[in-house]
Coordinates of C-alpha atoms and ligand atoms in Angstrom, one line a residue:
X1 CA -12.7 -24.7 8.0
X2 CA -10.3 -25.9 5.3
X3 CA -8.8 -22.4 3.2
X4 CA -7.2 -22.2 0.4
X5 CA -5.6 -18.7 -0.7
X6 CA -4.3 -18.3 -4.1
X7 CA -1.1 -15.4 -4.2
X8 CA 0.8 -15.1 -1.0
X9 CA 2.4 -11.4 -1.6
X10 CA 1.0 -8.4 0.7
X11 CA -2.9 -9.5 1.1
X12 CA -2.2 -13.5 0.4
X13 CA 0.8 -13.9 3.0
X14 CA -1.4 -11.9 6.0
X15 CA -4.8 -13.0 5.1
X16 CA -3.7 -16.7 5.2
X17 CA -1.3 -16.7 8.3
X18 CA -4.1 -14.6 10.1
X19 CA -7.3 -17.6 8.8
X20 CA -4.4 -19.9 10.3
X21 CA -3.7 -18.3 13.8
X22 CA -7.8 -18.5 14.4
X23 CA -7.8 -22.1 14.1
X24 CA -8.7 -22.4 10.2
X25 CA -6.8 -25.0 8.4
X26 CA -4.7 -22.8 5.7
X27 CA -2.7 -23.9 2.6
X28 CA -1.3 -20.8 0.5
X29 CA -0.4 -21.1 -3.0
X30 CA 1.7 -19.2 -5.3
X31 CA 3.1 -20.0 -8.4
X32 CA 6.4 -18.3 -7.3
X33 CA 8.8 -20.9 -6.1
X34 CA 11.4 -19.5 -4.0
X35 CA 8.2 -17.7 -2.2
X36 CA 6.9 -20.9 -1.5
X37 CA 10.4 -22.3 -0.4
X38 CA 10.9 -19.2 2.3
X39 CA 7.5 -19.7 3.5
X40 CA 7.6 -23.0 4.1
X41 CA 10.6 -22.8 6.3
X42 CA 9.0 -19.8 8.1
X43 CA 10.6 -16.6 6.6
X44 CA 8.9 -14.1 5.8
X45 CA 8.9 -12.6 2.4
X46 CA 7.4 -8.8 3.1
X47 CA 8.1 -6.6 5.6
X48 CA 5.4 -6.8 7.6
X49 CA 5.7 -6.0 11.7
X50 CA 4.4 -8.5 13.5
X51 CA 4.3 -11.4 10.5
X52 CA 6.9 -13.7 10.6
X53 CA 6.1 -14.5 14.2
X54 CA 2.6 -15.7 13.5
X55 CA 3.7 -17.5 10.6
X56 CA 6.1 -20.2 12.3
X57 CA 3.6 -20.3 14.9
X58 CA 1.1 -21.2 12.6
X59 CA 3.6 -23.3 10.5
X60 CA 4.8 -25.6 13.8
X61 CA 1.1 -26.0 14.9
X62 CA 0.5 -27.7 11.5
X63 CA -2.0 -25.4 10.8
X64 CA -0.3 -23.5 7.9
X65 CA 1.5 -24.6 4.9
X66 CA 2.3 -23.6 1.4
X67 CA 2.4 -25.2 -2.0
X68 CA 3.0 -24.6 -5.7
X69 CA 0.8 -26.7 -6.4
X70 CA -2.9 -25.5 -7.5
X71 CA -4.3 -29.0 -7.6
X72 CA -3.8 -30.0 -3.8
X73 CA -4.9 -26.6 -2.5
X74 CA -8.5 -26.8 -4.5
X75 CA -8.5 -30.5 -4.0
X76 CA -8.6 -30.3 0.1
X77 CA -10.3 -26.2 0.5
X78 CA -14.0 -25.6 0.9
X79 CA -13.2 -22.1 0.4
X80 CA -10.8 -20.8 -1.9
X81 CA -9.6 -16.9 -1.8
X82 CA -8.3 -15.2 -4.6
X83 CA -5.6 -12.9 -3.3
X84 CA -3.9 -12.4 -6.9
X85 CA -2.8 -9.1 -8.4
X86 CA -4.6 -6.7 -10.5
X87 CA -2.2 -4.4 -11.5
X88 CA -3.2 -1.8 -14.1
X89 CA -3.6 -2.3 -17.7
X90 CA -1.7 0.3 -20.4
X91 CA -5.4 2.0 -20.6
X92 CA -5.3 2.4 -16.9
X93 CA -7.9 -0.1 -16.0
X94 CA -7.6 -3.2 -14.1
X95 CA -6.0 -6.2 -15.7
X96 CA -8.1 -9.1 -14.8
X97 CA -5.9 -12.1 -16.4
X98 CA -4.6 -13.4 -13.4
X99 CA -8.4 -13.6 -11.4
X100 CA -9.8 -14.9 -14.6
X101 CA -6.8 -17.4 -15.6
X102 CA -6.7 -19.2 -11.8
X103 CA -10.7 -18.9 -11.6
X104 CA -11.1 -21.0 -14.6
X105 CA -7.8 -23.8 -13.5
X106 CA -9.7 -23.8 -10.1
X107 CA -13.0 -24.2 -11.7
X108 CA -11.5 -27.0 -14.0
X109 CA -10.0 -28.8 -10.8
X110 CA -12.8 -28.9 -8.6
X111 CA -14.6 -32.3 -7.8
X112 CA -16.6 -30.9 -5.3
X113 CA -19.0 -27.5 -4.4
X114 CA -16.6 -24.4 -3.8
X115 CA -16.7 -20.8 -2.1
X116 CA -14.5 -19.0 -5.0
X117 CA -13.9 -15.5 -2.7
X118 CA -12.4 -12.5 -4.9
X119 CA -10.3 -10.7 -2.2
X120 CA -7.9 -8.8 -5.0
X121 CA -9.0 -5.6 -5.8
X122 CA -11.8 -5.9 -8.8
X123 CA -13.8 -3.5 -11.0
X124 CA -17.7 -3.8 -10.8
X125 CA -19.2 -6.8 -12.1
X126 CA -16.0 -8.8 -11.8
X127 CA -17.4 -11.3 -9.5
X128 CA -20.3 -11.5 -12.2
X129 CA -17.5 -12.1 -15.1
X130 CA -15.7 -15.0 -13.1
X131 CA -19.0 -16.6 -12.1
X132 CA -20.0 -17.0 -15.9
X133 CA -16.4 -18.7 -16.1
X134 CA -16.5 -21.2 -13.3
X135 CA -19.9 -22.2 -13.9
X136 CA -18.8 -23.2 -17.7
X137 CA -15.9 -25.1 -16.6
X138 CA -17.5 -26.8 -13.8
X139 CA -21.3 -27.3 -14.7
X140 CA -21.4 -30.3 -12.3
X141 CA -20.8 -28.7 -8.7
X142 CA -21.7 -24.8 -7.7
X143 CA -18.7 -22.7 -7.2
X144 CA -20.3 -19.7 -5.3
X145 CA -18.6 -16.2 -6.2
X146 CA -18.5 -13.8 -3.0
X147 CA -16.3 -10.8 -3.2
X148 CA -14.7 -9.9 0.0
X149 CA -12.7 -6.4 -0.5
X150 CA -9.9 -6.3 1.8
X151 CA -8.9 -2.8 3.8
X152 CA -5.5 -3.9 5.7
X153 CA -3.1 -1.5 5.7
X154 CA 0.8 -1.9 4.6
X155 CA 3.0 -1.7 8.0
X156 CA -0.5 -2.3 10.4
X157 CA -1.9 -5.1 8.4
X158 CA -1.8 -8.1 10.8
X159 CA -3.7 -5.7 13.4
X160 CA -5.9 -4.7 10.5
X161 CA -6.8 -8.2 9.8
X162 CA -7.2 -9.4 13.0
X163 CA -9.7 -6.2 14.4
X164 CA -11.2 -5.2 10.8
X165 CA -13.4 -1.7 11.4
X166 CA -15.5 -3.6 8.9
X167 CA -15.5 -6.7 6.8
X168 CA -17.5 -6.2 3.2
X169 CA -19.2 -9.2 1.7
X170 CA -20.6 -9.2 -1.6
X171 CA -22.6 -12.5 -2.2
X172 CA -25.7 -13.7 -4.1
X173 CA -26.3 -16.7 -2.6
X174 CA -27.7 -18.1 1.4
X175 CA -25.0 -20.7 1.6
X176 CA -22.2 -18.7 0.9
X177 CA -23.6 -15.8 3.0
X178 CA -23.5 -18.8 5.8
X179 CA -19.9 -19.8 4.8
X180 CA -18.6 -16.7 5.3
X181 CA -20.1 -15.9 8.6
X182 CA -18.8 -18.4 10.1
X183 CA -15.1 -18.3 8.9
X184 CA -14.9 -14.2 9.6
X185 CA -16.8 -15.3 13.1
X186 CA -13.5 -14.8 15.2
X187 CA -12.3 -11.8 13.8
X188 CA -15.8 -10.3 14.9
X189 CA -15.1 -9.9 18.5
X190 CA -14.3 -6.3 18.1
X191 CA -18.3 -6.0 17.9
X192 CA -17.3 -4.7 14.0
X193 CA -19.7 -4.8 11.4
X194 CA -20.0 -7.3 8.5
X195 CA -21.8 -5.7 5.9
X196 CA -23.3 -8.0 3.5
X197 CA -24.5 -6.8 0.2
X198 CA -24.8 -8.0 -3.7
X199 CA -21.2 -8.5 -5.4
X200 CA -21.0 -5.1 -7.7
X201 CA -22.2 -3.0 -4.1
X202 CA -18.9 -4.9 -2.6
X203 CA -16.4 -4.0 -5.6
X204 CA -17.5 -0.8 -5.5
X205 CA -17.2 -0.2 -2.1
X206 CA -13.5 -0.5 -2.2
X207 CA -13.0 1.7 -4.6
X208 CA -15.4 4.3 -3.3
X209 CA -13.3 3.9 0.1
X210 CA -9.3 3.9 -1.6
X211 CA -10.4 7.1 -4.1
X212 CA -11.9 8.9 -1.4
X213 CA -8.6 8.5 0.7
X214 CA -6.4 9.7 -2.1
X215 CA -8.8 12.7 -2.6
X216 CA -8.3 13.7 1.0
X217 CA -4.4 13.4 -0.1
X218 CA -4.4 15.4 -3.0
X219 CA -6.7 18.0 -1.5
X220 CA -5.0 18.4 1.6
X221 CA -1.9 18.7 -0.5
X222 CA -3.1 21.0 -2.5
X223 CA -4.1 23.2 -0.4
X224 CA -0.6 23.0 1.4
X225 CA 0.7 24.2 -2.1
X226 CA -1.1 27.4 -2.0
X227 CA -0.6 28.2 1.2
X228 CA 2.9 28.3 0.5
X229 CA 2.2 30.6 -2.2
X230 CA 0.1 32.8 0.1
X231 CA 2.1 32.9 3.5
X232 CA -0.4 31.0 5.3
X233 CA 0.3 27.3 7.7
X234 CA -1.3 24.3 6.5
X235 CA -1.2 23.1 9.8
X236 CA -3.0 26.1 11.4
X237 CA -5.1 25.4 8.3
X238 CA -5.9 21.9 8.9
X239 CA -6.7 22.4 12.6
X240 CA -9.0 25.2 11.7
X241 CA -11.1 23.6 9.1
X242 CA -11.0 20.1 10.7
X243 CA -12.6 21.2 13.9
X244 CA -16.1 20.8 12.1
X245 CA -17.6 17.4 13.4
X246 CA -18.2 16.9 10.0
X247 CA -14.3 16.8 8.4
X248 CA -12.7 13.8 10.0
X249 CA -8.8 15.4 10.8
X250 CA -7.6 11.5 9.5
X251 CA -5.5 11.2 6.8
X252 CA -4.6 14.8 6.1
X253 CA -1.1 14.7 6.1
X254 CA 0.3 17.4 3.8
X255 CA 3.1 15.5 2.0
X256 CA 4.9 14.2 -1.5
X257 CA 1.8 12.5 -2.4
X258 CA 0.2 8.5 -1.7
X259 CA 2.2 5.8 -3.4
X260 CA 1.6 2.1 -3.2
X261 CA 0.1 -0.6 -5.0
X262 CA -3.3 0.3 -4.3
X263 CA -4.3 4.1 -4.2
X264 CA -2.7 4.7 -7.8
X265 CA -3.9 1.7 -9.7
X266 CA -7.3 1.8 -8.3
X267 CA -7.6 5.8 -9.1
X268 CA -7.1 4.7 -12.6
X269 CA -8.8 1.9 -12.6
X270 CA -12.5 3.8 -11.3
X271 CA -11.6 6.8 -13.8
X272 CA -11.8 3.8 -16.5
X273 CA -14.9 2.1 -15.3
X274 CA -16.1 5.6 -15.5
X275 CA -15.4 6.1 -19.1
X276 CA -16.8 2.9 -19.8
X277 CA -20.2 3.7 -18.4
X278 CA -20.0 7.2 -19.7
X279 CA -19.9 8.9 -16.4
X280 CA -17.0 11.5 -16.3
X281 CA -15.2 10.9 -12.9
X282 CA -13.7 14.4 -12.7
X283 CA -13.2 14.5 -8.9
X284 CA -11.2 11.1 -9.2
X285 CA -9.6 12.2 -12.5
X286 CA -8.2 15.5 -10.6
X287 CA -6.8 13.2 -7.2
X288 CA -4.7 11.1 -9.9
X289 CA -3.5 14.1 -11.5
X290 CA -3.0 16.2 -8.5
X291 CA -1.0 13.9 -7.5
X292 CA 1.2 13.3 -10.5
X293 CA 2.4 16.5 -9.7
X294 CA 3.3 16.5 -6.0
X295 CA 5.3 13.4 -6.2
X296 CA 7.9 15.1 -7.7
X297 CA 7.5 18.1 -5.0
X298 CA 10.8 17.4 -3.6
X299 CA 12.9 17.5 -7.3
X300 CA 11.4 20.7 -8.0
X301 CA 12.2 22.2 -4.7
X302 CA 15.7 21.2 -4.8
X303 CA 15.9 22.2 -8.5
X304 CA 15.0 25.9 -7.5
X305 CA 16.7 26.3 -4.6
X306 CA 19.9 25.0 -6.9
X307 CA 19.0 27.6 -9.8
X308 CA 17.9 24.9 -12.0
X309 CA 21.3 23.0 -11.5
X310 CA 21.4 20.0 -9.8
X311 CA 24.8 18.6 -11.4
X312 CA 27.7 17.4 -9.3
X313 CA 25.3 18.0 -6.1
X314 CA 25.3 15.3 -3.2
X315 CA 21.7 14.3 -2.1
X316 CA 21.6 12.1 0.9
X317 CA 18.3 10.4 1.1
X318 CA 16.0 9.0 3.9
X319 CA 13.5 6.5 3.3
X320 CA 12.7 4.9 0.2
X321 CA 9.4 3.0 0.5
X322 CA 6.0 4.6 -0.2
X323 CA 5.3 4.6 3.5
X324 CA 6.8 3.4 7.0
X325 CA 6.7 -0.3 8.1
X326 CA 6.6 -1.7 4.8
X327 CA 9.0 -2.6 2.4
X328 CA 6.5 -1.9 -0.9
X329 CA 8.5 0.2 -3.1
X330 CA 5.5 0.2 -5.7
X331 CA 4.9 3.5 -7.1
X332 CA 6.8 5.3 -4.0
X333 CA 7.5 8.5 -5.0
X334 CA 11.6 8.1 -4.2
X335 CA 11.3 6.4 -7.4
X336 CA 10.5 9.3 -9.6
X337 CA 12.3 12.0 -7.9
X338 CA 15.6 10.0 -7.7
X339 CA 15.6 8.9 -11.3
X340 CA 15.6 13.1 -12.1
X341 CA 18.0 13.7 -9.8
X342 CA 20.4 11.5 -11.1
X343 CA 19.6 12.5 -14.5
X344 CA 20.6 15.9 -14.4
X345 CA 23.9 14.7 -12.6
X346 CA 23.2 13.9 -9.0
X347 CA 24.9 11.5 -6.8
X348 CA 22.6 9.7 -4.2
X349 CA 23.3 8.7 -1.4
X350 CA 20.2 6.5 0.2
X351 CA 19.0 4.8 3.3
X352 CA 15.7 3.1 4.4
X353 CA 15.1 0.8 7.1
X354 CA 13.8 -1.9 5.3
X355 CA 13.0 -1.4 1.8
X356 CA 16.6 -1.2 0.4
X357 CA 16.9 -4.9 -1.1
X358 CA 13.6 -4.0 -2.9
X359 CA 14.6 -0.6 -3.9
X360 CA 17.7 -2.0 -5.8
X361 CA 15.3 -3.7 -8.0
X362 CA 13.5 -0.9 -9.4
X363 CA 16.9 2.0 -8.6
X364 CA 19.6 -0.7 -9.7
X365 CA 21.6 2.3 -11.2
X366 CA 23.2 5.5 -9.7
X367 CA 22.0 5.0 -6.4
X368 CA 24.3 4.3 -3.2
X369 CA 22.9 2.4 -0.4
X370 CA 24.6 3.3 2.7
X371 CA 24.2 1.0 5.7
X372 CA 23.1 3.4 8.0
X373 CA 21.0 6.8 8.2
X374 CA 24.0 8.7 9.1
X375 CA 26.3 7.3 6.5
X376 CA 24.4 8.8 3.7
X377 CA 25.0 12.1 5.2
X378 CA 28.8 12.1 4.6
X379 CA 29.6 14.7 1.8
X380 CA 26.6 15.2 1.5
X381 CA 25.1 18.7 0.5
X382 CA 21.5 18.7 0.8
X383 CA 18.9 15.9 2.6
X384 CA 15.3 14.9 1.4
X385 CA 13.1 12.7 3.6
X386 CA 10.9 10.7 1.4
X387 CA 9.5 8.6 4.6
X388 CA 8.5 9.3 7.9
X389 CA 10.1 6.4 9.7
X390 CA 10.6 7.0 13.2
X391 CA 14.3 7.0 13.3
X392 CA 14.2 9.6 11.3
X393 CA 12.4 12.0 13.3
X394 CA 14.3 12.0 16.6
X395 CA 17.4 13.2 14.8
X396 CA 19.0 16.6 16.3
X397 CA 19.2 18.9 13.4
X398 CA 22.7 20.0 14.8
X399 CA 23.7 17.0 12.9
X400 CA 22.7 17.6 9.8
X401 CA 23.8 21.2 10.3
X402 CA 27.5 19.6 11.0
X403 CA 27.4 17.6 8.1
X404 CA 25.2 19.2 5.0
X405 CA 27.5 21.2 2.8
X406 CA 24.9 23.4 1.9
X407 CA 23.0 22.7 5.0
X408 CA 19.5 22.1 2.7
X409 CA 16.9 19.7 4.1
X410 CA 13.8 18.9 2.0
X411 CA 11.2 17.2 4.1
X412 CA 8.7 15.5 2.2
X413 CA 6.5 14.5 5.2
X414 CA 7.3 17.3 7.6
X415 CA 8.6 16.0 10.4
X416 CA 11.2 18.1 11.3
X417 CA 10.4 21.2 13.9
X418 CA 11.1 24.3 11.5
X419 CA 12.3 26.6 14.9
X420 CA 15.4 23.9 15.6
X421 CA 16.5 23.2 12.3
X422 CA 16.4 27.1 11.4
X423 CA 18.2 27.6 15.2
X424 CA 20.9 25.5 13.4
X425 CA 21.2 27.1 10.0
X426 CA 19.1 24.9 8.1
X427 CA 17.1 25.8 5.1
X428 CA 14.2 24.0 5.9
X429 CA 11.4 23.3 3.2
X430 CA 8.2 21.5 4.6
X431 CA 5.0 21.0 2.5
X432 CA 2.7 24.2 2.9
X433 CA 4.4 25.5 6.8
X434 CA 7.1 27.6 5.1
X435 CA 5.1 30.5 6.2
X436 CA 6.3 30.2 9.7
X437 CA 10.3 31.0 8.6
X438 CA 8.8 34.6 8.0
Ligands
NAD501 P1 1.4 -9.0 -4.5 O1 1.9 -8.7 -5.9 O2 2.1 -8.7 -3.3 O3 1.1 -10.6 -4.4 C1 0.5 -11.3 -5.5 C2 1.1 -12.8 -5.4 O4 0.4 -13.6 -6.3 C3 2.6 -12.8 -5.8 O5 3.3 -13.5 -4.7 C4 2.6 -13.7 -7.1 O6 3.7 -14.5 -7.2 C5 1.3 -14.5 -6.9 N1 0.7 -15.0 -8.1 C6 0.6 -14.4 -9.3 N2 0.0 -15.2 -10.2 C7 -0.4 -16.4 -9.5 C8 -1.1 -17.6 -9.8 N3 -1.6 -17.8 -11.0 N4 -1.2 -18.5 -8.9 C9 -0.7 -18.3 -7.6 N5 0.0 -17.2 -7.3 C10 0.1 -16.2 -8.2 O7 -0.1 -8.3 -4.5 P2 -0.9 -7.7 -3.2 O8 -0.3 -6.4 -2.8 O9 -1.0 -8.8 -2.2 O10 -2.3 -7.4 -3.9 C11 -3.2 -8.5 -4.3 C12 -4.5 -7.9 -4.5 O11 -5.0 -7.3 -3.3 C13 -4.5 -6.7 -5.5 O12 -5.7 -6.7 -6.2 C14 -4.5 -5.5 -4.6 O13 -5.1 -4.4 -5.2 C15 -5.3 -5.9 -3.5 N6 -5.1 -5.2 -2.2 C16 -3.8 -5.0 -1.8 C17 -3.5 -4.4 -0.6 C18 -2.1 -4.0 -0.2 O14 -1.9 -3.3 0.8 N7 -1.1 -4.6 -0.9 C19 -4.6 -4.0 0.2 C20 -5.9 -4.3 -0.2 C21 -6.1 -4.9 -1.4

């Protein structure tokens, strides 16, 4: 099938390199030049494991290509994704400008019958919304709306793609039920289901599925909190409760909070569609706040253990992204803990595999980026961990023992093993386990 995909960042870049490496003819399209320039000659523009190798594949077999221009992509596509951001308005819903903006350019170019797919991240009755647009602008062919929510994941999103646990399909219409069977038919192998449904069933579905993720977070985090406060082990915790068949143990990592482009924005965006329709969303309303308030976990546990001075200290820091194997520094919470700590007279000192180039867009100030792990420890006083990359979590504490002033380690995403780094001196804090020190 010919595919067009409009945006070529996180979802764009995967979803049309992976529709190319299953034999669909793909062109990408972003309005961003120098994107389009590195794609073209094969290099990848996330950090994405796996990625760039499928890409030149895909680019050599002729199969793959990418333009700025919306005209030819629309022109030559049957189906056309939307893979454009949504990023959050300043009342916390989603801004729809660049779906509605390229829906009706798309709608104005077409000479022909469309699939218009909404893979972006959309509030209910979105897909309802841009079908009133297209079908203004182009009364003389049918441009079908589906949505399609999309559920990779950052650092495992090729796999994702390729061997969905599900694909959602929101559509209202026979022939676009039939398009899209046919073009997800290879990634169905895996015996997955496709659930097919009407479009607002399909918008809300991803939001049901991203809020209810980062309410496990912020409960499991939580309750991490208080067990620090009470003297009892999260982790002791977590294996006790989780044992029921019906708590799935998944996704309760006791930590500094979820980050991302998704998890924040679309907490805020369901609490607004909530207030819209007059239904309080207090459960939602709580994850968002909870975890304003554990991304900066790591600030306030430094700040107490200095006495509320942090000036002239040395923090060495590991990992800056919101997560491992990605490079997305969007709403990681580095962000907000670093600008403190170099507010109230800090010097940094940071490393992360990957994500440095787009750190020093967003930390461009203050911050030292050392070119290796071990290179932010020198001088250093104290450590935080932000990220659990792995070559972080092999390291023999008698290192940091030897070169920690004040021998401190803050460990956001507990990973260290509290009995060696306190066999080597360390003052260890880990999110709801400092119970076992006693
Ligand atoms: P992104 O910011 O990485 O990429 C968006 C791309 O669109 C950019 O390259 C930008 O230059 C391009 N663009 C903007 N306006 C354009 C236009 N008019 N024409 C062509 N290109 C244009 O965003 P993303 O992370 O890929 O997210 C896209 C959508 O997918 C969002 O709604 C997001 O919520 C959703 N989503 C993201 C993820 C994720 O892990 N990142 C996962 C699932 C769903």
């Amino acid at each position: 099938m010919k595919i067009a995909v409009i945006g070529t960042g996180y979802v764009g870049l995967v979803s049309s390199t992976c529709f190319a490496d299953t034999g669909h003819s793909v062109i990408g399209v972003d309005i961003n030049e120098k994107i389009v320039e590195r794609l073209s000659r094969g290099e990848c523009t996330i950090y994405e494991p796996g990625l760039e190798e499928i890409l030149s594949y895909n680019l050599r077999q002729k199969r793959l290509r990418f333009t700025t221009h919306l005209s030819e992509a629309v022109s030559e596509a049957e189906v056309i994704f939307l893979a454009l951001p949504t990023p959050p308005g300043a009342d916390g819903s989603a801004d729809l400008s660049f779906v509605k903006k390229a829906s009706l350019d798309i709608a104005k170019l077409a000479k022909a019958p469309k699939v218009l797919v909404i893979k972006s991240t959309v509030p209910v009755g979105t897909a309802e919304i841009v079908q009133g647009i297209v079908r203004e602008a182009c009364p003389d062919f049918s441009i079908d709306v589906v949505n399609n929510p999309e559920f990779l994941k950052e650092g495992n999103a090729v796999y994702d793609f390729m061997k969905p646990d599900r694909i959602v399909i929101g559509c209202s219409t026979e022939s676009s039920r039939k398009v899209m069977e046919k073009l997800y038919a290879p990634f169905l192998r895996n015996n997955h289901p496709v659930f097919f449904m009407d479009n607002k069933s399909a918008e809300m579905t991803k939001y049901a599925a991203n809020c209810f993720l980062a309410t496990k977070i912020s409960f499991i985090n939580e309750l991490a909190n208080l067990c620090d406060e009470v003297g009892a082990d999260i982790e002791s915790v977590k294996r006790g409760f989780t044992s029921d068949y019906r708590i799935d143990p998944a996704f309760f990592h006791p930590g500094i909070g979820y980050g991302g482009s998704c998890f924040p924005k679309d907490v805020k965006a369901l609490i607004k569609t909530g207030e819209q329709n007059s239904v309080p969303m207090k459960i939602i309303q709580a994850t968002d706040d909870s975890n304003q308030y554990q991304k900066l976990w790591p600030y306030r546990k430094l700040k107490a253990h200095y006495n509320g001075n942090l000036s002239g200290k040395r923090i060495a820091v590991w990992g800056l992204s919101f997560k491992p194997k990605t490079d997305d520094m969007r709403e990681a919470p580095s962000i907000d803990n670093i600008l403190k700590l170099i507010e109230e007279g800090a010097a940094v000192s940071a490393f992360d595999p990957v994500a440095m180039e787009k750190a020093k867009e967003v930390l461009h100030t203050g911050v030292h980026y050392a070119e290796t792990r071990d290179e932010t420890l020198k001088g250093a006083d104290a450590l935080i961990v932000f990220t659990e990359w792995n070559a972080f979590r092999s390291v023999d504490p008698a290192l940091l023992a030897e070169h920690l002033n004040d021998r401190v380690l803050v460990d956001g995403r507990n990973i260290f093993d509290l009995t060696q780094t306190k066999a080597n001196g360390l003052t260890h804090y880990l999110v709801g386990r400092n119970s076992i020190l006693k």
